[in-house]
Structure formats: C-alpha cells, structure tokens
Coordinates of C-alpha atoms and ligand atoms in Angstrom, one line a residue:
P2 CA 53.1 89.2 18.8
I3 CA 53.1 89.7 22.6
N4 CA 49.7 89.6 24.1
T5 CA 49.3 92.7 26.2
Y6 CA 45.6 92.3 26.7
F7 CA 45.6 89.3 28.9
R8 CA 42.5 89.1 31.1
R9 CA 41.9 86.8 33.9
R10 CA 38.9 84.7 32.9
N11 CA 36.5 82.6 34.9
L12 CA 33.7 80.2 34.5
L13 CA 31.0 82.8 34.1
D14 CA 32.7 84.9 31.4
C15 CA 31.2 83.1 28.5
S16 CA 27.9 81.3 28.2
T17 CA 29.1 78.4 26.1
D18 CA 32.9 78.0 26.6
I19 CA 34.5 77.2 29.9
T20 CA 37.7 79.2 30.3
L21 CA 39.6 78.5 33.5
D22 CA 43.0 80.0 32.8
L23 CA 45.1 80.8 35.8
W24 CA 48.4 81.6 34.3
Y25 CA 49.6 83.3 31.1
R26 CA 52.4 83.4 28.7
T27 CA 54.0 86.5 27.2
D28 CA 55.8 84.9 24.3
V29 CA 52.6 84.1 22.5
Q30 CA 49.2 85.6 21.8
T31 CA 46.7 84.0 24.2
N32 CA 43.5 85.9 23.2
T33 CA 42.1 86.8 19.8
S34 CA 41.0 90.4 19.1
W35 CA 37.4 89.2 19.6
G36 CA 38.1 87.6 23.0
A37 CA 38.4 83.9 22.2
P38 CA 41.2 82.1 24.1
I39 CA 44.1 80.8 22.2
M40 CA 45.1 77.6 24.0
W41 CA 48.8 77.3 24.6
D42 CA 50.6 75.1 27.0
G43 CA 51.1 76.7 30.4
I44 CA 47.9 78.9 30.3
F45 CA 45.4 76.4 31.5
Q46 CA 45.0 73.9 34.3
A47 CA 44.0 70.6 32.8
D48 CA 42.3 69.0 35.8
L49 CA 40.0 72.0 36.2
Y50 CA 38.8 71.6 32.6
D51 CA 38.4 67.8 33.1
Q52 CA 36.4 68.2 36.3
T53 CA 34.1 70.8 34.8
H54 CA 33.4 68.8 31.7
R55 CA 32.8 65.7 33.7
T56 CA 30.3 67.6 35.8
K57 CA 28.6 69.0 32.7
R58 CA 28.6 65.4 31.2
S59 CA 30.4 66.5 28.1
S60 CA 31.0 63.7 25.6
V61 CA 33.1 63.8 22.5
A62 CA 32.8 62.4 19.0
L63 CA 35.9 62.1 16.9
T64 CA 35.3 61.8 13.2
V65 CA 38.1 60.6 10.9
F66 CA 38.2 59.5 7.3
A67 CA 40.3 56.6 6.2
V68 CA 39.5 55.9 2.6
G69 CA 41.6 53.7 0.3
R70 CA 45.3 53.6 1.0
Y71 CA 45.0 55.9 4.0
L72 CA 43.4 53.2 6.1
D73 CA 46.4 50.9 6.1
A74 CA 48.9 53.8 6.1
Y75 CA 47.5 55.8 9.1
L76 CA 44.4 54.6 10.9
G77 CA 46.1 52.1 13.3
A78 CA 48.6 54.6 14.7
F79 CA 46.0 57.4 14.8
L80 CA 43.6 55.3 16.9
N81 CA 46.2 53.8 19.2
S82 CA 47.7 57.2 20.0
S83 CA 44.2 58.8 20.5
E84 CA 43.4 56.1 23.0
R85 CA 46.3 57.3 25.1
H86 CA 45.9 61.0 24.6
F87 CA 42.5 62.2 23.2
M88 CA 40.0 63.4 25.8
V89 CA 41.0 60.8 28.4
G90 CA 38.4 60.6 31.2
L91 CA 35.5 61.7 29.0
P92 CA 33.2 59.5 27.0
V93 CA 34.6 59.3 23.4
R94 CA 33.0 57.8 20.4
Y95 CA 35.0 57.4 17.2
Y96 CA 33.3 57.6 13.8
I97 CA 35.4 56.0 11.2
F98 CA 34.4 56.7 7.6
T99 CA 35.9 54.3 5.2
D100 CA 35.3 52.4 2.0
L101 CA 37.0 49.3 3.6
P102 CA 35.0 48.6 6.8
E103 CA 36.4 45.1 7.2
K104 CA 40.0 46.4 7.3
V105 CA 39.5 48.7 10.3
P106 CA 41.9 47.5 12.9
D107 CA 40.3 45.6 15.8
L108 CA 41.3 47.7 18.8
Q109 CA 40.9 47.2 22.6
L110 CA 39.2 50.5 23.6
G111 CA 39.3 52.1 27.0
P112 CA 36.3 52.3 29.3
Q113 CA 33.5 54.7 28.0
R114 CA 35.2 54.7 24.6
S115 CA 33.5 53.2 21.5
L116 CA 33.9 53.0 17.8
E117 CA 31.4 53.1 14.9
I118 CA 32.3 52.4 11.3
I119 CA 30.4 54.2 8.6
R120 CA 30.8 53.1 5.0
V121 CA 31.5 55.8 2.5
E122 CA 32.4 55.6 -1.2
G123 CA 35.9 56.1 -2.5
H124 CA 36.4 58.9 -5.0
S125 CA 38.9 58.7 -7.8
R126 CA 40.3 62.2 -7.3
W127 CA 41.9 62.8 -3.9
Q128 CA 40.6 66.4 -3.8
D129 CA 37.1 64.9 -3.9
I130 CA 37.8 62.5 -1.0
S131 CA 38.9 65.5 1.0
M132 CA 36.0 67.8 0.0
A133 CA 33.2 65.2 0.3
R134 CA 34.1 64.9 4.0
M135 CA 32.1 68.1 4.7
K136 CA 28.8 66.7 3.5
T137 CA 29.3 63.4 5.3
I138 CA 30.1 65.2 8.5
A139 CA 27.0 67.4 8.3
D140 CA 24.7 64.4 7.5
T141 CA 26.2 62.2 10.2
I142 CA 26.0 64.8 13.0
E143 CA 22.3 65.2 12.2
S144 CA 21.5 61.5 11.9
V145 CA 23.8 59.9 14.6
I146 CA 26.5 62.0 16.3
R147 CA 24.2 64.5 18.1
H148 CA 22.5 61.6 19.9
S149 CA 25.8 60.2 21.3
S150 CA 27.9 63.3 21.9
T151 CA 27.8 66.9 23.0
H152 CA 30.9 67.9 21.1
V153 CA 32.6 66.7 18.0
F154 CA 36.1 67.0 16.6
C155 CA 36.9 66.3 12.9
M156 CA 40.5 65.3 12.1
D157 CA 42.8 64.2 9.3
V158 CA 43.9 60.6 9.8
D159 CA 47.6 61.2 8.8
Q160 CA 48.6 62.3 12.3
V161 CA 49.6 60.8 15.7
F162 CA 48.8 62.0 19.2
T163 CA 51.9 62.5 21.3
A164 CA 50.6 64.3 24.4
R165 CA 47.4 65.3 26.1
F166 CA 44.7 66.6 23.7
G167 CA 42.1 67.1 26.4
S168 CA 38.9 68.9 27.4
E169 CA 40.6 72.3 27.4
A170 CA 40.2 72.0 23.6
L171 CA 36.4 71.8 23.8
G172 CA 34.3 74.8 22.9
D173 CA 31.3 75.9 20.9
L174 CA 33.4 76.5 17.7
V175 CA 37.0 75.5 17.7
A176 CA 39.7 76.3 15.1
L177 CA 43.4 75.4 14.9
L178 CA 46.3 77.6 13.9
H179 CA 48.2 76.1 11.0
A180 CA 51.7 75.2 12.1
W181 CA 53.3 76.7 9.0
Y182 CA 51.5 80.0 9.2
Y183 CA 50.9 80.9 12.8
N184 CA 54.0 83.2 12.9
L185 CA 53.9 84.6 9.4
P186 CA 52.5 88.0 8.4
K187 CA 48.9 87.9 7.0
G188 CA 50.1 88.7 3.5
R189 CA 51.6 85.2 3.4
Y190 CA 48.3 83.4 4.3
T191 CA 47.2 81.1 1.4
Y192 CA 43.5 82.0 1.3
D193 CA 41.7 81.5 -1.9
R194 CA 42.2 84.6 -4.0
N195 CA 40.0 83.7 -6.9
P196 CA 36.9 86.0 -6.9
Q197 CA 35.1 83.2 -8.9
S198 CA 35.3 80.9 -5.9
S199 CA 33.0 81.1 -2.9
A200 CA 36.0 80.6 -0.7
F201 CA 37.5 83.9 -2.0
M202 CA 38.7 86.2 0.7
V203 CA 41.0 89.2 0.8
T204 CA 41.9 89.4 4.5
G205 CA 41.3 87.3 7.6
D206 CA 42.3 86.8 11.2
F207 CA 44.5 83.7 11.0
Y208 CA 45.3 80.9 8.7
Y209 CA 43.5 77.9 10.1
H210 CA 44.3 74.2 9.4
A211 CA 41.5 71.9 8.3
A212 CA 43.3 68.9 9.9
V213 CA 41.5 69.7 13.2
F214 CA 38.3 71.5 13.8
G215 CA 35.4 71.0 16.2
G216 CA 32.8 72.4 18.5
S217 CA 29.3 71.6 19.6
C218 CA 27.3 69.3 17.3
A219 CA 25.1 72.2 16.2
S220 CA 28.0 74.5 15.4
V221 CA 30.1 71.9 13.5
K222 CA 27.0 70.8 11.5
A223 CA 26.4 74.4 10.5
L224 CA 30.1 74.8 9.5
A225 CA 30.1 71.6 7.5
E226 CA 26.9 72.5 5.7
V227 CA 28.1 75.9 4.7
C228 CA 31.5 74.7 3.6
Y229 CA 29.9 71.9 1.5
Q230 CA 27.5 74.4 -0.1
G231 CA 30.5 76.5 -1.1
I232 CA 32.2 73.5 -2.5
L233 CA 29.1 72.6 -4.5
Q234 CA 28.7 76.2 -5.8
D235 CA 32.4 76.1 -6.9
M236 CA 31.8 72.9 -8.8
E237 CA 28.8 74.4 -10.6
N238 CA 31.0 77.3 -11.6
G239 CA 33.9 75.1 -12.7
V240 CA 36.3 76.4 -10.1
E241 CA 38.1 74.7 -7.2
A242 CA 39.4 76.6 -4.2
L243 CA 43.2 76.7 -3.8
W244 CA 43.3 74.4 -0.7
H245 CA 40.0 72.7 -1.3
D246 CA 37.9 72.3 1.9
E247 CA 40.6 74.2 3.9
S248 CA 39.9 77.3 1.9
H249 CA 36.2 77.0 2.6
L250 CA 36.9 76.5 6.2
N251 CA 39.0 79.6 6.4
K252 CA 36.2 81.6 4.8
Y253 CA 33.7 80.2 7.3
F254 CA 35.9 81.1 10.3
W255 CA 36.3 84.6 8.9
L256 CA 32.5 85.0 8.7
H257 CA 31.8 83.1 11.9
R258 CA 34.7 83.6 14.3
P259 CA 35.7 80.6 16.4
S260 CA 34.9 80.8 20.2
K261 CA 38.2 79.0 20.9
V262 CA 41.5 78.7 19.0
L263 CA 44.1 76.0 19.4
S264 CA 47.7 76.8 19.2
P265 CA 49.9 74.8 16.7
E266 CA 50.9 72.7 19.7
Y267 CA 47.6 70.9 18.9
C268 CA 48.8 69.8 15.4
W269 CA 52.5 70.3 14.9
D270 CA 54.6 69.4 11.9
P271 CA 58.0 68.0 13.1
V272 CA 59.5 69.0 9.7
I273 CA 59.4 72.6 11.0
G274 CA 61.9 71.7 13.7
Q275 CA 62.2 73.0 17.3
K276 CA 60.5 76.3 18.1
S277 CA 60.8 77.9 21.5
D278 CA 57.1 78.8 21.7
I279 CA 56.0 75.2 21.0
R280 CA 56.4 73.7 24.5
V281 CA 54.6 70.5 23.8
A282 CA 53.5 68.9 20.6
R283 CA 50.2 67.2 21.3
L284 CA 49.5 65.9 17.8
L285 CA 52.1 65.4 15.1
W286 CA 51.7 65.3 11.3
A287 CA 52.7 61.9 10.1
P288 CA 55.2 61.7 7.3
K289 CA 53.6 61.4 3.8
N290 CA 54.7 59.4 0.8
Y291 CA 52.9 61.3 -1.9
N292 CA 53.9 59.1 -4.7
K293 CA 52.4 56.1 -3.0
L294 CA 49.4 57.8 -1.5
R295 CA 48.4 60.2 -4.3
P296 CA 48.7 58.2 -7.5
N297 CA 46.5 60.7 -9.5
Ligands
2GW312 C1 44.3 62.6 0.1 C2 45.3 63.1 -0.8 C3 45.8 62.3 -1.8 C4 45.4 61.0 -1.9 C5 44.5 60.5 -1.0 C6 44.0 61.3 0.0 C7 43.1 60.7 0.9 C8 42.6 61.5 2.0 C9 42.8 59.4 0.8 O1 43.1 58.6 -0.1 N1 42.0 58.8 1.8 C10 41.6 59.5 2.8 O2 40.9 59.0 3.7 N2 41.8 60.9 2.9 C11 41.3 61.7 4.1 O3 41.4 63.0 3.8 C12 42.2 61.4 5.3 O4 41.4 61.5 6.4 C13 43.2 62.6 5.1 O5 43.8 62.8 6.4 C14 42.3 63.7 4.7 C15 43.0 64.9 4.0 O6 43.9 64.4 3.1 P1 45.5 64.6 3.4 O7 45.7 64.4 4.8 O8 46.3 63.8 2.5 O9 45.6 66.1 3.0 P2 46.6 67.2 3.7 O10 47.4 66.6 4.9 O11 47.4 67.9 2.7 O12 45.6 68.2 4.3 C16 45.2 69.5 4.3 O13 44.6 69.9 3.0 C17 43.4 69.1 2.7 C18 42.9 69.7 1.4 O14 43.8 69.7 0.4 C19 42.4 69.1 3.8 O15 41.9 70.4 3.9 C20 43.0 68.6 5.1 O16 42.1 68.7 6.1 C21 44.2 69.5 5.4 O17 44.8 69.1 6.6
MN313 MN1 46.5 65.5 6.4

C-alpha cells in the first residue's frame, strides 16, 4: 500500500522514540495507522540517529540463544557479522544463552563491546527451546541486562548481518515485519486461530517475526513476561500455539502496539529472491538443514 499519510517528524514528536526522518518513500508504507514509523531504507539519516543516541548515552544488549547444535552451526557467523554491522558506535553487550559455554567462539570484540555467556538447560523438544527463551529473557533483563544497557534486542541465531543494523532501529517497543507476510493480505497471516490458546486472535495489524524484537529494558521485560505467561497457560490447557512463541508475540503486539516497526530489510530471507522494495538486506536468514538440526 502506498503511504499517503506521510508526516514530517522531528525530535519532539514522541517522548520515547527519536524519529529524524527527512525523506520518504512512496513505494512502501512508512507509518502505521497508530503513528509508529516503519523503518525502510531511504527514509532516515543514519548519522543523525547515531549522534542522538550517543548524546543520550544509549547502550544496547543483544540476546541470542545458541543451544545444542545451533551453537556450532550459527553462532560464529552471527557474532562476526554483528561485530561489523550491529549498532556500531554504541556500547553493545552480547548475552549468549547456551548449554555449551565452553564452545562459544573466542572472538576479538570491538571497543565498547563485550560478551557475557549465560548457561541455560537444553530441552529435548525444539519447540521448548524456542519457547523457554521468553522466560529466560524476562529474568535476565531484571537481574542483569537492565544494569548494563538501556535497550535490548532479542534475536534468532540462525541469521547473518550483511549491512548496517543501527540506532535507527532503537525504540521503546520494536517489532519486525515478517519477510514472507509483509506484502500479503491480512487473511493470509498465520496467527493462532485456536480459541483454546491464549495466543488466539482473529485479526491484527501485521504479521511480525519473532526472529527480531526489542525495545527498552522495561518494555521487553514486560513483553517476555506476558508471552511466557501465555505459553504456560497453554501448557496447562494442553494446547500449543501454531507458531509457538511467535504466535504469542503477535498477540502481544496486537494488544500493545509497537512504537517502531522494522521493515523486512531488517531480516530478509534470500529464498524469496529480489524484490524492488527491499533496497538493502541488513540481516539475512541463514540456510537451514532441518534434518540435521531438528532430529525430533
Ligand atoms: C530449533 C528448532 C529445531 C531444533 C532446534 C532448535 C533450536 C533453536 C536449537 O536447537 N537451539 C537453539 O538455540 N535454538 C534457538 O531458538 C536459536 O536461537 C534459534 O534461532 C531459535 C529459534 O529456532 P529456529 O531459528 O530454528 O526457528 P525458526 O527460524 O523457524 O523461527 C521462527 O519460529 C520460532 C518458533 O517456531 C521462533 O518464534 C523464532 O523466533 C522464529 O524466528
Ligand atoms: Mn530462526
């Protein structure tokens, strides 16, 4: 849809999020109906965001889970690429959650960048590894992350940064448009449709991808807590949402709309191929070998 409601925004528009957009695009939607910016390449001036966040002393935690086979398969490439592209110029602290702390690659990190390894248990079912992340994220924000960082991003490990993923992505509550759904009609969104599940929803704004979400420590902690409660409630009722934690995340963002939305440029699947609206792919899905990685 063509965005006909483009408004020039400035620093004072919004109490929590900085929006410094000088240009606009007409081939994509750059604002949500509730006024949150949708970040596309070409609508923002990167150095203005960097300057502002340096002045505000923003700092960013990046949480990533690398449990079992995912550690060897993905963590090295993820971290090496994030050193080159993720929030360069701001203090960054990685939080690596793994059951194999001794196998975390020993990396030379840039200035003001550090890494903390937190041991977690493996789960026998992959759906449980994925869903347990919400509880661990909430607990760790409370106990550690909020003391090191103003903002936090939570990401899947099976991806590689390929271009700037910078401070323009920071906000109070940040969601990502799923690459496979951003240009599909709402009827095609794969929300959880089972009324027995707490992730059940009939309609929504967008289909968001759980591979990237973020925000202030307080907002992400609240999100992770609510999603985990929903997951627990489902377990008690003997149901599991269609796309696990992603279904609960979509429900959360429907009830608590994000203050900033990232275009699929921020997490693109190269399998989709070239699209004229994707001007730069900043983070790419890594190829999966399901047989090897998902034995059960
Ligand atoms: C996951 C699936 C099958 C076997 C293992 C795992 C697994 C996941 C694992 O063995 N170890 C591990 O650390 N993970 C973590 O969970 C890792 O960070 C991984 O990126 C994340 C999500 O699993 P993934 O990437 O295989 O799932 P996707 O790419 O299909 O992700 C979407 O759907 C998931 C729920 O089904 C999540 O919502 C995820 O955030 C979505 O991107
Ligand atoms: Mn993934």
